[in-house]
Coordinates of C-alpha atoms and ligand atoms in Angstrom, one line a residue:
M434 CA -33.5 169.8 -62.0
C435 CA -36.3 167.5 -62.9
G436 CA -36.8 164.4 -60.7
I437 CA -38.4 161.0 -61.5
V438 CA -39.8 158.4 -59.1
G439 CA -41.8 155.3 -60.0
Y440 CA -43.2 152.3 -58.1
T441 CA -44.8 149.0 -59.0
G442 CA -45.7 146.4 -56.3
Q443 CA -48.4 145.5 -53.9
R444 CA -48.7 148.8 -51.9
Q445 CA -50.6 151.9 -52.8
A446 CA -48.1 153.9 -54.9
A447 CA -49.2 157.5 -54.2
P448 CA -47.7 157.9 -50.7
L449 CA -44.5 156.3 -51.8
L450 CA -44.2 158.5 -54.9
L451 CA -45.0 161.6 -52.9
E452 CA -42.4 160.7 -50.3
G453 CA -39.9 160.1 -53.1
L454 CA -40.7 163.5 -54.8
Q455 CA -40.2 165.2 -51.5
R456 CA -36.7 163.7 -51.2
L457 CA -35.9 165.0 -54.7
E458 CA -37.1 168.6 -53.9
Y459 CA -33.6 169.7 -53.2
R460 CA -32.7 169.4 -56.9
G461 CA -34.9 172.4 -57.7
Y462 CA -38.3 172.3 -59.4
D463 CA -41.4 174.4 -60.1
S464 CA -44.2 171.9 -60.7
A465 CA -45.0 168.3 -59.7
G466 CA -47.3 165.5 -60.8
L467 CA -48.0 161.7 -60.8
A468 CA -49.8 159.1 -62.8
L469 CA -51.3 155.9 -61.2
V470 CA -52.6 152.8 -62.9
E471 CA -55.4 151.0 -61.2
G472 CA -57.0 148.1 -63.1
D473 CA -57.2 149.4 -66.6
R474 CA -57.6 153.1 -65.5
L475 CA -55.0 155.8 -65.6
E476 CA -55.2 158.7 -63.3
V477 CA -53.1 161.8 -63.6
R478 CA -52.7 164.5 -61.0
K479 CA -50.4 167.5 -61.3
L480 CA -50.0 171.1 -60.3
A481 CA -47.6 174.1 -60.5
G482 CA -45.9 174.6 -57.2
R483 CA -44.7 172.4 -54.4
V484 CA -45.0 168.6 -53.8
A485 CA -46.8 169.5 -50.5
G486 CA -49.6 171.0 -52.5
L487 CA -49.9 167.8 -54.6
A488 CA -50.0 165.7 -51.4
T489 CA -52.8 167.9 -50.0
A490 CA -54.8 167.5 -53.2
I491 CA -54.4 163.8 -53.1
R492 CA -55.4 163.7 -49.4
R493 CA -58.5 165.6 -50.3
Q494 CA -59.4 163.3 -53.1
A495 CA -57.6 159.9 -52.9
A496 CA -55.8 158.5 -55.9
A497 CA -55.5 154.7 -56.0
G498 CA -53.1 152.4 -57.8
T499 CA -50.3 150.1 -57.0
T500 CA -48.3 151.2 -60.1
G501 CA -47.3 154.8 -60.7
I502 CA -44.8 157.3 -61.9
A503 CA -44.1 160.8 -60.6
H504 CA -42.1 163.9 -61.5
T505 CA -40.8 167.2 -60.3
R506 CA -40.3 169.6 -63.2
W507 CA -37.8 172.4 -63.7
A508 CA -39.1 174.2 -66.7
T509 CA -37.2 174.3 -69.9
H510 CA -39.9 174.1 -72.7
G511 CA -42.9 176.0 -71.7
A512 CA -43.8 177.9 -68.5
P513 CA -44.1 176.2 -65.1
T514 CA -47.8 175.7 -65.2
E515 CA -50.1 172.8 -64.3
R516 CA -50.7 172.0 -68.0
N517 CA -46.9 171.7 -68.7
A518 CA -46.2 169.7 -65.5
H519 CA -45.5 165.9 -66.0
P520 CA -46.8 163.2 -66.5
H521 CA -47.9 163.8 -70.0
V522 CA -50.5 161.6 -71.7
D523 CA -51.5 160.6 -75.2
C524 CA -54.8 161.4 -77.0
G525 CA -56.5 158.4 -75.5
R526 CA -55.2 159.1 -72.0
Q527 CA -53.9 155.5 -71.9
I528 CA -50.2 156.2 -71.7
A529 CA -48.4 158.5 -69.2
V530 CA -44.8 159.6 -69.5
V531 CA -42.4 161.4 -67.1
H532 CA -39.1 162.6 -68.7
N533 CA -35.9 164.3 -67.7
G534 CA -33.7 165.7 -70.5
I535 CA -34.6 167.4 -73.8
I536 CA -36.1 166.1 -77.0
E537 CA -34.2 168.2 -79.5
N538 CA -36.4 167.5 -82.5
A539 CA -39.6 168.1 -80.5
E540 CA -40.8 170.8 -82.9
A541 CA -40.6 168.5 -86.0
L542 CA -42.2 165.7 -84.1
R543 CA -45.0 167.9 -82.9
A544 CA -45.7 169.1 -86.5
A545 CA -45.8 165.5 -87.8
L546 CA -48.0 164.3 -85.0
E547 CA -50.4 167.1 -85.4
Q548 CA -50.6 166.5 -89.1
S549 CA -51.5 162.9 -88.5
G550 CA -54.4 164.0 -86.2
H551 CA -52.9 164.0 -82.7
H552 CA -54.0 166.7 -80.4
L553 CA -51.2 168.1 -78.3
T554 CA -52.2 170.3 -75.4
T555 CA -48.9 171.4 -73.8
D556 CA -45.9 173.5 -74.6
T557 CA -43.5 170.7 -73.6
D558 CA -41.1 168.6 -75.6
T559 CA -42.1 165.6 -73.5
E560 CA -45.7 165.4 -74.6
T561 CA -44.5 164.3 -78.1
L562 CA -43.2 161.1 -76.5
A563 CA -46.6 160.0 -75.2
H564 CA -48.1 160.5 -78.7
L565 CA -45.2 158.7 -80.4
I566 CA -45.7 155.7 -78.1
E567 CA -49.5 155.8 -78.8
D568 CA -48.8 155.5 -82.5
A569 CA -45.9 153.0 -82.3
A570 CA -46.4 149.4 -83.4
G571 CA -45.4 146.6 -81.0
D572 CA -47.0 143.8 -79.0
S573 CA -45.8 145.1 -75.6
L574 CA -45.4 148.5 -74.0
E575 CA -41.6 148.1 -74.1
A576 CA -41.7 147.3 -77.9
R577 CA -43.7 150.4 -78.5
V578 CA -41.4 152.6 -76.4
I579 CA -38.4 151.3 -78.2
A580 CA -40.1 151.9 -81.6
A581 CA -41.1 155.5 -80.5
L582 CA -37.6 156.4 -79.3
D583 CA -36.3 155.6 -82.7
H584 CA -37.7 158.9 -83.9
V585 CA -36.3 160.9 -81.0
E586 CA -33.2 163.1 -81.0
G587 CA -31.9 164.4 -77.7
T588 CA -31.5 163.2 -74.1
Y589 CA -33.9 161.3 -71.8
G590 CA -34.3 159.5 -68.6
L591 CA -37.9 158.4 -68.8
A592 CA -40.6 156.2 -67.2
V593 CA -43.8 155.1 -69.0
V594 CA -47.0 153.4 -67.7
S595 CA -50.0 152.3 -69.7
A596 CA -53.5 151.5 -68.7
D597 CA -53.3 148.7 -71.3
D598 CA -50.5 147.0 -69.4
P599 CA -51.2 147.5 -65.7
G600 CA -48.4 146.7 -63.3
K601 CA -45.6 147.5 -65.7
I602 CA -43.2 150.5 -65.9
V603 CA -40.9 150.9 -68.9
V604 CA -37.8 152.9 -68.3
A605 CA -35.4 154.3 -70.8
R606 CA -32.1 156.1 -70.5
R607 CA -30.0 158.2 -72.8
G608 CA -28.0 161.0 -71.3
S609 CA -30.2 161.6 -68.2
P610 CA -29.6 159.3 -65.2
V611 CA -32.2 156.8 -64.0
L612 CA -31.7 153.9 -61.7
L613 CA -33.8 151.0 -60.5
G614 CA -34.5 150.1 -56.9
I615 CA -34.9 146.5 -56.2
G616 CA -37.3 145.6 -53.3
D617 CA -39.0 142.5 -52.2
G618 CA -41.9 141.9 -54.6
E619 CA -41.8 145.6 -55.6
L620 CA -39.6 147.7 -57.8
F621 CA -38.7 151.4 -58.0
V622 CA -37.3 153.7 -60.5
A623 CA -35.7 157.0 -59.6
S624 CA -33.4 159.7 -61.1
D625 CA -31.5 159.8 -57.8
A626 CA -31.1 157.1 -55.1
S627 CA -32.2 159.5 -52.3
A628 CA -35.8 159.2 -53.6
I629 CA -36.0 155.5 -52.8
L630 CA -33.5 154.9 -50.1
E631 CA -36.2 154.6 -47.5
Y632 CA -37.5 151.5 -49.2
T633 CA -34.4 149.8 -50.6
R634 CA -30.6 150.2 -50.8
S635 CA -30.2 147.8 -53.7
V636 CA -29.9 149.7 -56.9
V637 CA -29.2 149.0 -60.6
Y638 CA -27.6 151.9 -62.5
L639 CA -28.8 151.9 -66.1
D640 CA -26.4 152.7 -69.0
D641 CA -27.2 154.9 -71.9
G642 CA -29.3 153.1 -74.5
D643 CA -30.9 150.8 -71.9
I644 CA -34.6 150.0 -71.7
A645 CA -35.7 148.5 -68.4
V646 CA -39.0 146.7 -67.9
L647 CA -40.3 146.6 -64.3
T648 CA -43.2 144.5 -62.9
P649 CA -43.8 143.5 -59.2
A650 CA -42.4 140.1 -60.2
G651 CA -39.0 141.4 -61.3
Y652 CA -37.2 143.4 -64.0
H653 CA -35.1 142.9 -67.1
V654 CA -32.8 145.3 -69.0
I655 CA -32.6 145.4 -72.8
D656 CA -29.4 147.1 -74.0
S657 CA -28.9 149.2 -77.1
Q658 CA -28.0 146.1 -79.1
S659 CA -31.4 144.5 -78.1
H660 CA -29.8 142.0 -75.8
V661 CA -31.5 141.2 -72.6
Q662 CA -28.9 141.9 -69.9
V663 CA -28.4 141.0 -66.2
R664 CA -27.0 144.1 -64.5
A665 CA -25.0 144.1 -61.3
V666 CA -27.0 145.2 -58.2
D667 CA -25.1 147.9 -56.2
D668 CA -25.6 148.8 -52.6
V669 CA -26.0 152.5 -51.8
A670 CA -23.2 153.2 -49.3
W671 CA -24.9 156.0 -47.3
D672 CA -28.1 156.0 -45.3
L673 CA -31.1 158.1 -44.7
E674 CA -29.5 160.1 -41.9
A675 CA -27.2 161.6 -44.5
I676 CA -30.2 163.2 -46.2
A677 CA -32.1 164.2 -43.1
L678 CA -31.7 167.6 -41.4
G679 CA -30.5 166.1 -38.2
G680 CA -31.6 169.1 -36.1
Y681 CA -30.3 171.8 -38.4
P682 CA -32.6 174.4 -39.7
H683 CA -31.3 174.0 -43.3
F684 CA -29.2 171.5 -45.3
M685 CA -26.8 174.2 -46.2
L686 CA -25.9 174.9 -42.6
K687 CA -25.7 171.2 -41.9
E688 CA -23.4 170.7 -44.8
I689 CA -21.2 173.7 -43.9
S690 CA -21.0 172.3 -40.3
E691 CA -20.1 168.8 -41.5
Q692 CA -16.9 169.9 -43.3
A693 CA -14.4 168.7 -40.8
E694 CA -15.8 165.2 -41.2
T695 CA -16.2 165.5 -45.0
V696 CA -12.6 166.7 -45.5
R697 CA -11.5 163.8 -43.3
S698 CA -13.5 161.4 -45.4
T699 CA -12.0 162.7 -48.6
L700 CA -8.5 162.1 -47.1
R701 CA -9.3 158.7 -45.5
G702 CA -6.8 156.0 -46.4
R703 CA -5.2 158.2 -49.1
L704 CA -2.2 159.8 -47.4
L705 CA 1.2 158.0 -47.4
F706 CA 3.0 159.9 -44.7
E707 CA 6.4 158.1 -45.0
Q708 CA 6.5 158.3 -48.8
G709 CA 5.2 161.9 -48.7
A710 CA 2.7 160.8 -51.3
A711 CA -1.0 159.9 -51.9
R712 CA -2.6 156.5 -52.6
L713 CA -5.2 157.1 -55.4
N714 CA -5.8 153.7 -56.9
G715 CA -9.0 154.8 -58.6
L716 CA -7.0 157.1 -60.9
N717 CA -5.8 154.2 -63.0
L718 CA -2.6 156.1 -63.8
T719 CA 0.5 154.0 -64.1
P720 CA 3.9 155.7 -63.5
E721 CA 4.5 155.7 -67.2
A722 CA 1.1 157.4 -67.8
C723 CA 2.0 160.0 -65.2
A724 CA 5.4 160.7 -66.8
A725 CA 3.7 161.1 -70.2
I726 CA 1.4 164.0 -69.0
R727 CA 2.3 167.3 -70.6
R728 CA -0.6 169.5 -69.6
I729 CA -3.8 169.4 -67.6
V730 CA -7.1 170.8 -68.6
I731 CA -9.8 171.1 -65.9
V732 CA -13.4 171.3 -67.0
A733 CA -16.2 172.1 -64.6
C734 CA -19.2 174.5 -63.9
G735 CA -20.2 176.7 -61.0
T736 CA -18.6 176.0 -57.7
S737 CA -16.7 173.1 -59.1
W738 CA -15.1 175.5 -61.6
H739 CA -14.0 177.6 -58.7
A740 CA -12.4 174.5 -57.1
G741 CA -10.7 174.0 -60.5
L742 CA -9.2 177.5 -60.3
V743 CA -7.7 176.6 -56.9
G744 CA -6.6 173.3 -58.4
R745 CA -4.6 175.2 -61.0
H746 CA -2.4 176.7 -58.3
I747 CA -2.1 173.4 -56.6
L748 CA -1.3 171.3 -59.6
E749 CA 1.1 173.8 -61.2
T750 CA 3.0 174.1 -57.9
L751 CA 3.1 170.4 -56.9
A752 CA 3.0 168.6 -60.3
R753 CA 4.8 171.3 -62.3
L754 CA 2.4 171.0 -65.2
P755 CA 0.7 173.7 -67.1
V756 CA -3.0 173.8 -66.1
E757 CA -5.9 175.4 -68.0
V758 CA -9.2 175.7 -66.2
E759 CA -12.2 175.8 -68.6
Y760 CA -15.9 176.5 -68.2
A761 CA -17.2 173.1 -69.5
S762 CA -19.9 174.8 -71.5
E763 CA -17.4 176.9 -73.4
Y764 CA -14.8 174.3 -73.8
R765 CA -17.0 171.8 -75.5
Y766 CA -17.8 174.1 -78.4
R767 CA -14.2 175.2 -79.0
T768 CA -11.9 173.5 -81.4
Q769 CA -10.4 170.6 -79.6
L770 CA -6.7 170.4 -80.2
S771 CA -5.4 166.8 -80.0
L772 CA -2.3 167.6 -78.0
P773 CA -0.5 164.5 -76.9
G774 CA -0.1 164.1 -73.1
T775 CA -3.3 166.0 -72.2
L776 CA -5.0 164.9 -69.0
V777 CA -8.5 166.3 -68.6
V778 CA -9.9 166.5 -65.1
A779 CA -13.7 166.8 -64.9
I780 CA -14.8 168.2 -61.6
S781 CA -18.4 167.7 -60.6
Q782 CA -20.3 167.2 -57.3
S783 CA -23.2 165.5 -58.9
G784 CA -21.4 163.7 -61.7
E785 CA -24.4 164.6 -63.9
T786 CA -23.9 168.2 -65.1
A787 CA -24.6 168.0 -68.8
D788 CA -22.0 170.6 -69.8
T789 CA -19.2 168.9 -67.9
L790 CA -20.2 165.5 -69.2
E791 CA -20.2 166.8 -72.8
A792 CA -16.9 168.6 -72.3
M793 CA -15.4 165.4 -71.0
R794 CA -16.8 163.5 -74.0
A795 CA -15.4 166.1 -76.4
A796 CA -12.0 165.8 -74.8
R797 CA -12.0 162.1 -75.0
A798 CA -12.9 162.2 -78.7
A799 CA -9.9 164.4 -79.2
G800 CA -7.7 161.7 -77.7
A801 CA -7.2 163.1 -74.1
R802 CA -7.2 160.9 -71.1
V803 CA -10.1 161.9 -68.8
I804 CA -10.4 161.5 -65.0
G805 CA -13.2 162.6 -62.8
L806 CA -13.3 164.3 -59.4
V807 CA -16.9 163.4 -58.5
N808 CA -19.0 163.1 -55.3
V809 CA -21.9 161.0 -56.4
V810 CA -20.9 157.3 -56.7
G811 CA -22.1 155.6 -59.8
S812 CA -22.9 158.9 -61.5
T813 CA -22.5 159.3 -65.3
I814 CA -19.2 161.3 -65.2
A815 CA -17.8 158.8 -62.7
R816 CA -18.7 155.9 -64.9
E817 CA -17.5 157.4 -68.2
A818 CA -14.2 158.7 -66.9
E819 CA -11.2 156.4 -67.2
G820 CA -10.4 156.9 -63.6
G821 CA -10.9 159.3 -60.8
I822 CA -11.1 160.4 -57.2
Y823 CA -14.4 160.1 -55.4
L824 CA -14.9 162.9 -52.9
H825 CA -16.8 160.7 -50.3
A826 CA -18.4 163.9 -48.9
G827 CA -21.8 162.2 -48.6
P828 CA -24.9 163.5 -50.3
E829 CA -25.0 167.2 -50.7
I830 CA -28.6 168.4 -50.6
G831 CA -28.4 172.2 -50.3
V832 CA -28.5 173.7 -53.8
A833 CA -25.5 176.0 -52.9
S834 CA -22.5 173.7 -52.9
T835 CA -20.4 173.9 -49.7
K836 CA -18.9 170.7 -48.5
A837 CA -18.3 169.5 -52.0
F838 CA -16.1 172.6 -52.7
T839 CA -13.8 172.0 -49.8
S840 CA -13.6 168.3 -50.6
Q841 CA -12.8 169.1 -54.2
I842 CA -9.9 171.2 -53.1
V843 CA -8.6 168.4 -50.9
A844 CA -9.0 165.9 -53.7
L845 CA -7.0 168.3 -56.0
A846 CA -4.3 168.5 -53.3
L847 CA -4.2 164.7 -53.2
L848 CA -3.9 164.6 -57.0
G849 CA -1.1 167.2 -56.9
L850 CA 0.7 165.2 -54.2
F851 CA 0.3 162.0 -56.2
L852 CA 1.5 163.5 -59.6
G853 CA 4.3 165.5 -58.0
R854 CA 5.8 162.5 -56.4
Q855 CA 5.1 160.1 -59.3
R856 CA 6.7 162.6 -61.7
D857 CA 9.6 163.2 -59.3
V858 CA 9.1 167.0 -59.2
L859 CA 8.1 167.2 -55.6
S860 CA 10.8 166.3 -53.0
L861 CA 10.2 163.7 -50.3
E862 CA 10.3 166.3 -47.6
A863 CA 7.9 168.7 -49.3
G864 CA 5.5 165.7 -49.9
Q865 CA 5.8 164.7 -46.3
E866 CA 5.1 168.2 -45.1
L867 CA 2.1 168.5 -47.3
A868 CA 0.7 165.2 -46.2
C869 CA 0.9 166.3 -42.6
R870 CA -0.7 169.6 -43.4
L871 CA -3.5 167.8 -45.1
A872 CA -4.0 165.5 -42.2
Q873 CA -4.3 168.5 -39.9
L874 CA -7.1 170.1 -42.0
P875 CA -10.1 168.5 -40.4
A876 CA -9.1 169.8 -36.9
L877 CA -8.5 173.3 -38.4
V878 CA -11.9 173.3 -40.1
T879 CA -13.5 172.6 -36.7
Q880 CA -11.6 175.6 -35.3
T881 CA -12.7 177.7 -38.2
L882 CA -16.4 176.7 -37.7
A883 CA -16.2 178.3 -34.3
L884 CA -16.2 181.7 -36.1
E885 CA -20.0 181.3 -36.7
P886 CA -21.3 183.7 -33.9
E887 CA -18.9 186.4 -35.2
V888 CA -20.0 185.8 -38.7
Q889 CA -23.6 186.0 -37.7
R890 CA -23.0 189.4 -36.1
V891 CA -21.4 190.7 -39.3
A892 CA -24.3 189.3 -41.3
R893 CA -26.7 191.3 -39.2
E894 CA -24.8 194.4 -40.0
F895 CA -24.7 193.9 -43.8
V896 CA -28.1 192.3 -44.3
G897 CA -29.4 195.5 -46.0
A898 CA -26.5 195.8 -48.5
R899 CA -27.5 195.7 -52.2
N900 CA -24.0 194.9 -53.6
F901 CA -20.9 193.2 -52.4
L902 CA -17.4 193.0 -53.8
Y903 CA -15.2 190.0 -52.9
L904 CA -11.5 190.3 -53.6
G905 CA -8.6 187.9 -53.3
R906 CA -5.3 187.2 -55.0
G907 CA -3.5 184.1 -56.1
V908 CA -5.1 181.0 -54.6
S909 CA -7.5 183.3 -52.7
F910 CA -9.0 184.8 -55.9
P911 CA -11.2 181.7 -56.6
V912 CA -12.2 181.8 -52.9
A913 CA -13.4 185.4 -53.5
L914 CA -15.3 184.2 -56.6
E915 CA -16.9 181.4 -54.5
G916 CA -17.8 183.7 -51.7
A917 CA -19.6 186.1 -54.1
L918 CA -21.3 183.1 -55.8
K919 CA -22.6 181.8 -52.5
L920 CA -24.0 185.2 -51.5
K921 CA -25.8 185.9 -54.8
E922 CA -27.2 182.3 -55.1
I923 CA -29.0 182.3 -51.9
S924 CA -29.5 185.9 -50.8
Y925 CA -30.1 187.5 -54.2
I926 CA -27.7 190.3 -53.3
H927 CA -25.6 191.3 -56.3
A928 CA -22.0 190.2 -55.5
E929 CA -18.9 190.1 -57.7
G930 CA -15.6 188.4 -57.1
Y931 CA -12.5 190.0 -58.5
P932 CA -8.7 189.6 -58.4
A933 CA -7.7 192.1 -55.7
A934 CA -5.1 193.9 -57.8
E935 CA -7.4 194.1 -60.8
M936 CA -9.9 196.1 -58.8
K937 CA -8.2 199.4 -59.7
H938 CA -8.9 198.7 -63.4
G939 CA -12.6 199.2 -63.0
P940 CA -14.5 198.0 -59.9
I941 CA -12.8 200.7 -57.8
A942 CA -15.3 203.1 -59.4
L943 CA -18.1 201.4 -57.4
I944 CA -16.6 201.8 -54.0
D945 CA -18.3 204.0 -51.5
A946 CA -19.8 203.6 -48.0
D947 CA -22.6 201.4 -49.4
M948 CA -20.3 198.8 -50.9
P949 CA -19.0 196.2 -48.5
V950 CA -15.8 194.7 -49.7
V951 CA -14.8 191.3 -48.5
F952 CA -11.1 190.6 -48.7
V953 CA -9.7 187.0 -48.7
A954 CA -6.2 187.7 -47.3
P955 CA -4.5 184.8 -45.6
R956 CA -0.8 185.4 -44.7
D957 CA 1.0 184.3 -47.9
D958 CA 3.4 185.8 -50.3
V959 CA 0.9 188.2 -51.8
Y960 CA -0.5 189.3 -48.4
Q961 CA 1.3 192.7 -48.3
K962 CA 0.0 193.5 -51.8
V963 CA -3.5 192.7 -50.8
V964 CA -3.1 195.0 -47.7
S965 CA -2.3 197.8 -50.2
N966 CA -5.5 197.0 -52.1
M967 CA -7.3 197.3 -48.8
Q968 CA -5.8 200.7 -48.3
E969 CA -7.1 201.7 -51.7
V970 CA -10.6 200.7 -50.7
K971 CA -10.4 202.3 -47.3
A972 CA -9.2 205.6 -48.8
R973 CA -12.4 205.7 -50.8
G974 CA -14.7 205.1 -47.9
G975 CA -15.4 201.4 -48.6
R976 CA -16.3 199.1 -45.7
I977 CA -13.9 196.2 -45.3
V978 CA -14.5 192.7 -44.0
A979 CA -11.4 190.6 -44.1
V980 CA -10.6 186.9 -43.8
T981 CA -7.0 186.4 -42.7
T982 CA -4.8 184.1 -40.7
E983 CA -4.9 183.8 -36.9
G984 CA -2.4 185.9 -35.0
N985 CA -2.3 188.5 -37.7
G986 CA -3.0 191.8 -35.9
E987 CA -2.1 194.1 -38.7
L988 CA -5.6 194.6 -40.2
R989 CA -6.9 196.5 -37.1
G990 CA -7.9 200.0 -38.2
L991 CA -8.1 198.9 -41.8
A992 CA -10.9 196.3 -41.8
E993 CA -14.1 196.8 -39.8
H994 CA -14.4 193.1 -39.2
V995 CA -11.7 190.4 -39.4
F996 CA -12.4 186.7 -39.4
R997 CA -9.2 184.9 -38.4
V998 CA -8.8 181.3 -39.7
P999 CA -6.0 179.0 -38.6
A1000 CA -2.7 178.9 -40.4
T1001 CA -2.0 176.1 -42.9
A1002 CA 0.0 175.5 -46.0
P1003 CA -0.7 178.5 -48.4
L1004 CA -2.1 176.1 -51.1
L1005 CA -4.6 174.7 -48.6
S1006 CA -5.8 178.0 -47.2
P1007 CA -8.9 178.1 -49.5
V1008 CA -10.3 175.2 -47.5
L1009 CA -10.4 177.3 -44.4
A1010 CA -11.0 180.7 -45.9
A1011 CA -14.1 179.4 -47.7
V1012 CA -15.8 178.5 -44.4
P1013 CA -16.6 182.0 -43.0
L1014 CA -17.7 183.1 -46.5
Q1015 CA -20.2 180.2 -46.7
L1016 CA -21.5 181.1 -43.2
L1017 CA -21.7 184.8 -44.1
A1018 CA -23.8 184.1 -47.2
Y1019 CA -25.9 181.6 -45.2
H1020 CA -26.7 184.0 -42.3
I1021 CA -27.4 187.0 -44.6
A1022 CA -29.8 184.9 -46.6
V1023 CA -31.6 183.6 -43.5
L1024 CA -31.9 187.1 -42.1
R1025 CA -33.4 188.2 -45.4
G1026 CA -36.0 185.4 -45.2
C1027 CA -34.7 183.5 -48.2
D1028 CA -35.3 179.8 -48.8
V1029 CA -31.6 178.9 -48.6
D1030 CA -31.9 175.3 -49.6
R1031 CA -34.2 176.0 -52.5
P1032 CA -33.1 179.3 -54.0
R1033 CA -35.3 180.6 -56.8
N1034 CA -34.5 179.5 -60.4
L1035 CA -31.6 177.4 -59.4
A1036 CA -31.2 173.6 -59.6
K1037 CA -28.9 171.3 -57.7
S1038 CA -27.8 169.3 -60.7
V1039 CA -28.1 170.9 -64.1
T1040 CA -28.7 168.1 -66.6
V1041 CA -29.6 170.3 -69.5
E1042 CA -27.0 172.2 -71.6
Ligands
G6P1348 C1 -25.4 173.9 -60.4 C2 -25.4 174.1 -58.9 C3 -24.1 174.6 -58.4 C4 -23.0 173.7 -58.9 C5 -23.0 173.5 -60.5 C6 -22.1 172.4 -61.0 O1 -25.4 175.2 -61.0 O2 -26.5 174.9 -58.5 O3 -24.0 174.6 -57.0 O4 -21.7 174.2 -58.6 O5 -24.3 173.1 -60.9 O6 -22.5 171.2 -60.5 P1 -21.7 169.9 -60.3 O7 -22.6 168.9 -59.8 O8 -21.2 169.6 -61.7 O9 -20.5 170.2 -59.4

């Protein structure tokens, strides 16, 4: 998704802004640009394509200025062209704006602006903002921005500079994240802390409705009630190493390989072995509140939704509560039933996914209690939820989510353990057993990662396939969905996940020697049934790759390739079974020459609905 970086201080802004944009590249984008203010001159440079191209252009023809704003754009309104790239300017080329989010009444604003003589030159919604600010009355840039935003419907995280007010950046937030970075005699703005971490760890997260005014001398925040506010300065808990490749060829491989450590990190300090329970203080759920829960609704998108499907099995088994798992984008537009005792669990790696955020708001408006399972500390979902569990998996840069998925399952297991024991539906012994199984997971993930050379061999064999089917049953069905999603996201091979037994009601028609079928078949109570499904595939000439449990010799002669993962509690098997599927997708994509960390058309964090 779009990214914002801004700087005001004593240094030349362009190199800092370009560096910041490069750190935001992982979010997905198709064009880039920056605006610099030098004296009373505004200079704008932009292009369709990569930040590296913008850097080359600026090297060729230097751009000076100690105040500036920059942007990577992921096209929504208008094609990804240089003209539509941000920053956008007003008629007099005095004001420049970068914007994340969507101006919903852009068409009406455009018509009104054109009628009053403005000349708009792009297809974007953002350009209207520059012209609105140009027209707005006020004795300072911030006063004009505030007046302009009065006319705007929709969402924004934006940064504005003006040649009439050098040294100043005005920032506004409604629905799209922006934070301030506080340096020594210099200030930054960014849509994501990773853009500015090289320069400062001190950040101020803005709230919706905030306007922030930055100059090299300092900043102030004006809240939605027009009060000048002092905001707490937070310290970013991770460092640059976490967002560097560290010797890996891709972030995706680094993040797959990190999973023993990230799973450990999600568990750290949370298992109570003697009590067979979990310590989850951030949930803010009293024993009475736990007892009052009647149903759980999970809302999420993409990979997080798949984790939610695993969570349904976990929570129904451990907490004995009915669980619904909803696509956030669908849930929010359905009739919200105000059923007492509803606990809504919003799952999101980024904590910024617009559909998940809106689903959570809709649920709250209907009276539900909402908790968040979120990775990014200080993100909007984390801040708006009444409580939650941070994944502590560290920054995930690869667009295809991997380590967040396994940590989400672990966090759901912790939630199940917590609720099961609090509600007295899980015995002490069963709780103790699960706590031990959870504690063993990091070591088992390490063992599973040792499958990589084998997976690589299989990847070579199937690199030319045009379709893949992934099948699993019970708790392994969402793993099949996730395996298929990983493959299609980064290799562009068509892949479908299906419940194994449902295959005979349709997809079986597709099976022939050109259709590799990946079975997720750990040894559990549906294992024999899944073996029958394999027979059905085999009988029709399909080629089978299976993920099963170590020590299980049975699949010889049935599957062409078998990845054996260590045994664990059946409910936790998705954490291990997912790993070879992530590696398979990764290696196939690399062999096909795909840009795995920046797959086409995808964005890391989807902040538009
Ligand atoms: C995007 C990403 C996916 C991710 C989904 C949900 O589509 O490309 O990898 O699963 O958003 O993101 P979230 O941050 O809410 O987990």
